[in-house]
Coordinates of C-alpha atoms in Angstrom, one line a residue:
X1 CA -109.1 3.6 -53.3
X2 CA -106.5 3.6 -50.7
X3 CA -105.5 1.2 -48.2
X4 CA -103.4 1.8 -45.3
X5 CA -101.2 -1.3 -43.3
X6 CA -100.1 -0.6 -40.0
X7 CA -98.2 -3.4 -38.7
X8 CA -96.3 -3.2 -34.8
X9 CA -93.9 -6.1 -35.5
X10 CA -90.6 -5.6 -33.9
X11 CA -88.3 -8.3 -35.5
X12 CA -87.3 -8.2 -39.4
X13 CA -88.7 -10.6 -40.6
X14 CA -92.0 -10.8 -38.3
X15 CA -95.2 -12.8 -38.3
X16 CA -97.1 -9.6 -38.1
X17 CA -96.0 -8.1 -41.2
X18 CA -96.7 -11.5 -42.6
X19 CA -100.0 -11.5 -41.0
X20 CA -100.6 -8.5 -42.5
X21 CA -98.6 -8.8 -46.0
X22 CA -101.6 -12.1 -46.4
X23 CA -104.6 -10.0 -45.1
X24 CA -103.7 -7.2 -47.6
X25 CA -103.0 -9.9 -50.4
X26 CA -106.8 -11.2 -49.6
X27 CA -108.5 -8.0 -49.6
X28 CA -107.0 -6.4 -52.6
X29 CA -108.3 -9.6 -54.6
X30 CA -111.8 -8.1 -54.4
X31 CA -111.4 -4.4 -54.0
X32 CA -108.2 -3.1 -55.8
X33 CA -106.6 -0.5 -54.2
X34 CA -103.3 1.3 -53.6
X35 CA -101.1 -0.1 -50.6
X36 CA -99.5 2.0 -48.1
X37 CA -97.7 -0.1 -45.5
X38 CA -96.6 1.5 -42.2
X39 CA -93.9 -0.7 -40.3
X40 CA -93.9 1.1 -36.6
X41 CA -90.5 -0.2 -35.8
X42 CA -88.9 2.3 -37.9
X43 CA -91.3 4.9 -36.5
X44 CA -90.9 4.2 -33.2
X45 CA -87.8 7.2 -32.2
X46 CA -90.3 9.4 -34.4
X47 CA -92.6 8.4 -32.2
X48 CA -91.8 9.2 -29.0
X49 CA -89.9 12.6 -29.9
X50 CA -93.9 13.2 -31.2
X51 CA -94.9 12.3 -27.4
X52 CA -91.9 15.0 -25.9
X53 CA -92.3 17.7 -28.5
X54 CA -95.3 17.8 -29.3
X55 CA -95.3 17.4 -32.9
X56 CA -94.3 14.8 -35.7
X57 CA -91.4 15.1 -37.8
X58 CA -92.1 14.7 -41.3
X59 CA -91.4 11.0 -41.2
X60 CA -93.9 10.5 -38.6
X61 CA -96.8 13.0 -40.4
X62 CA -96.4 11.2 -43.6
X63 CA -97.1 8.1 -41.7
X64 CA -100.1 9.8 -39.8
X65 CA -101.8 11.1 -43.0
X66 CA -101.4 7.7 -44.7
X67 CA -103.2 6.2 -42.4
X68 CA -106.0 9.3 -41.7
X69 CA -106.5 9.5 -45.6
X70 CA -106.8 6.0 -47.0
X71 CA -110.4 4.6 -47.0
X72 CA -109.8 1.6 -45.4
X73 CA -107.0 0.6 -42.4
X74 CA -105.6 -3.3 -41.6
X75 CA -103.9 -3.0 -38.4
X76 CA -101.8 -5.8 -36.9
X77 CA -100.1 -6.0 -33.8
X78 CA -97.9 -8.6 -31.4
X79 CA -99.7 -9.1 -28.5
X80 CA -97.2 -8.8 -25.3
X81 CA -98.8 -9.7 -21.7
X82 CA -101.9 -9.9 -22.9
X83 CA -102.2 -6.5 -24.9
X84 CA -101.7 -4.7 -28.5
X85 CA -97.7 -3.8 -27.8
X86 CA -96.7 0.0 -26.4
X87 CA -95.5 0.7 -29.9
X88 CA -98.8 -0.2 -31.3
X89 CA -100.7 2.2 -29.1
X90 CA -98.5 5.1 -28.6
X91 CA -98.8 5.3 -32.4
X92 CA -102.6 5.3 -32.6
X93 CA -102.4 8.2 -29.5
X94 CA -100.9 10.6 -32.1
X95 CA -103.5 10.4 -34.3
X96 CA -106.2 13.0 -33.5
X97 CA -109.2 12.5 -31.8
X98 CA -111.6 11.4 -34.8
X99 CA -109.5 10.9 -37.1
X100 CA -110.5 7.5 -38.0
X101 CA -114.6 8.2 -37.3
X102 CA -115.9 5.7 -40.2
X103 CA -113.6 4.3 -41.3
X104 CA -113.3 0.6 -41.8
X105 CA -110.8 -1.2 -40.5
X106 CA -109.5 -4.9 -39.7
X107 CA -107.4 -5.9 -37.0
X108 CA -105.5 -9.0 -36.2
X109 CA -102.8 -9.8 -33.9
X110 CA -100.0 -12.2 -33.6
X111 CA -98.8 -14.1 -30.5
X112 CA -96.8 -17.5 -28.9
X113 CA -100.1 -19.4 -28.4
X114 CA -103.7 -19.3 -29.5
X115 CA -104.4 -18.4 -25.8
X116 CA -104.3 -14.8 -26.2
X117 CA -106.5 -14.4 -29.1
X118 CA -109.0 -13.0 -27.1
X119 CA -107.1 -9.7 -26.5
X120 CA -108.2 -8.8 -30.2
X121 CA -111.7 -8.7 -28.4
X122 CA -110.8 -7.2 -25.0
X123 CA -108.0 -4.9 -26.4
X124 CA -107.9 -4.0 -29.9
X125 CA -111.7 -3.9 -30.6
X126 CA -112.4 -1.3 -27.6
X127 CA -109.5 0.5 -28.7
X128 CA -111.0 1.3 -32.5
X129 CA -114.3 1.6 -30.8
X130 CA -112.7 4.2 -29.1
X131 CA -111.0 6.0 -31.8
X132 CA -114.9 5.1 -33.9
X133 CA -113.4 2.9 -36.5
X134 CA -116.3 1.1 -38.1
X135 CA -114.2 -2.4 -37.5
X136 CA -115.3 -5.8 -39.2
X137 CA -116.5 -8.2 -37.5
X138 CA -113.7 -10.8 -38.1
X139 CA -111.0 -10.1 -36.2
X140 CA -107.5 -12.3 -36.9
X141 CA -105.3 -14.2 -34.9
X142 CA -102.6 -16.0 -35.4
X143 CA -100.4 -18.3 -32.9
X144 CA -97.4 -19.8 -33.8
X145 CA -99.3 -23.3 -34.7
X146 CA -101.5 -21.4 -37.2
X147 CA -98.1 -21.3 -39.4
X148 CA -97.2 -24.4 -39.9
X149 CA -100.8 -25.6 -41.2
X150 CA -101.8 -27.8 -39.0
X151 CA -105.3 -26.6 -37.9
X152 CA -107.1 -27.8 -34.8
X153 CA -109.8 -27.0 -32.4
X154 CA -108.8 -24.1 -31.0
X155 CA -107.4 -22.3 -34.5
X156 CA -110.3 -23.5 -36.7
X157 CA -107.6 -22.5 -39.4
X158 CA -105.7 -19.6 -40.7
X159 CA -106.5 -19.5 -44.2
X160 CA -110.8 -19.0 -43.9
X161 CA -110.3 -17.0 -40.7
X162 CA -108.3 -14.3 -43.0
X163 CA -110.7 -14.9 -46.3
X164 CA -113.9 -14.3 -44.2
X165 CA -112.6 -10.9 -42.1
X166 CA -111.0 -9.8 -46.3
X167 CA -114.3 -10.1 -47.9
X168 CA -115.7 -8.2 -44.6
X169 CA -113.5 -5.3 -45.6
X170 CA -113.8 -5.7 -49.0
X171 CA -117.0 -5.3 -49.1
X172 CA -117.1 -2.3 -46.8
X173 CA -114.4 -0.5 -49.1
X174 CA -116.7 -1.2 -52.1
X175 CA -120.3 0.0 -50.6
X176 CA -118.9 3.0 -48.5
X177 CA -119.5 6.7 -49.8
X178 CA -116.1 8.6 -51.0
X179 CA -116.3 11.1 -48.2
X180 CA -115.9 14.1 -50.7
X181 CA -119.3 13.0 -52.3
X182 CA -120.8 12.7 -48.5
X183 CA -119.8 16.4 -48.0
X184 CA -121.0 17.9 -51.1
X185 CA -124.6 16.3 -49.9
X186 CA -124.7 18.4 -46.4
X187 CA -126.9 21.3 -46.4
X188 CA -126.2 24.1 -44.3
X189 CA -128.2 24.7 -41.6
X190 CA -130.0 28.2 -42.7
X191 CA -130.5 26.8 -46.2
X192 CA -132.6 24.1 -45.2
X193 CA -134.5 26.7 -42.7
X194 CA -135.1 29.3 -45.5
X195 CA -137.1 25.5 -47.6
X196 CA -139.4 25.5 -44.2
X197 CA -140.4 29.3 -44.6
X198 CA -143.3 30.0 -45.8
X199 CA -143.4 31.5 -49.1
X200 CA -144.8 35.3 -50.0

């Protein structure tokens, strides 16, 4: 099984690769699989060269495939007035239309204050909608607060927020069809027309 981490950070080190080095940690407890990690900051010249040219260097496809191939996706971005950052989405534009139909995924998103935690719902979920990402329902935040331990009200804590959306995706990783065995099962079209035909 494969696993694919895209994280949007843009310092080194950043709370978004953390966020996402603890989500990966969580779901590869319970379904074991092999980690590709995707840091867009070093992509992000590749990327827009991909946006003026027209196609991705080899740094760029590599990056594109990992993420199009794996079985499951964790993506985790800053969130910058209010949003997923331009980085974040001009990465997710190269990938071709459908290209993630199915495939589960997590996202979570990092930021100043717990305030903007609902942009996972107004942002990031209508984006994977979009791109028909079948996406947990456990979306992660995490605020600056959330780091230091101290739970309240408004962060419910960081810990059971990321073990409840990691057995989410766990468990979709370990009940989802290989998508090789989910082709060999499609019969073409005039095969099952020539089973309704009468026979003689």
């Amino acid at each position: 099984m494969k696993l694919a981490v895209v994280t949007a950070g843009l310092t080194q080190p950043s709370s978004s690769r953390l966020l996402a080095d603890r989500l990966t940690e969580a779901v590869t407890r319970q379904a074991p699989a092999e980690v590709r990690v995707i840091e867009l900051r070093d992509l992000a010249v590749d990327i827009a060269n991909n946006f003026v040219t027209g196609f991705p260097n080899a740094r760029l496809r590599a990056a594109i495939e990992a993420v199009t191939e794996a079985d499951g996706l964790i993506a985790v971005t800053p969130i910058f007035s209010g949003s997923y950052s331009g980085l974040f989405k001009s990465f997710f534009d190269v990938i071709d239309d459908g290209a993630l139909a199915g495939k589960p995924a997590l996202i979570a998103a990092t930021g100043g204050t717990a305030r903007h935690s609902l942009a996972l719902e107004h942002a990031l979920r209508p984006l994977f909608a979009y791109l028909r990402a079948v996406v947990v329902p456990t979306a992660v935040y995490a605020a600056s607060e959330d780091w230091g331990g101290a739970a309240d009200a408004f962060t419910d804590g960081l810990g059971p927020r990321i073990a409840r959306a990691a057995e989410e995706l766990a468990d979709l990783l370990l009940h989802r069809r290989p998508k090789a065995e989910a082709e060999e099962e499609v019969v073409p079209f005039e095969q099952q027309l020539a089973a309704l035909r009468p026979l003689g």
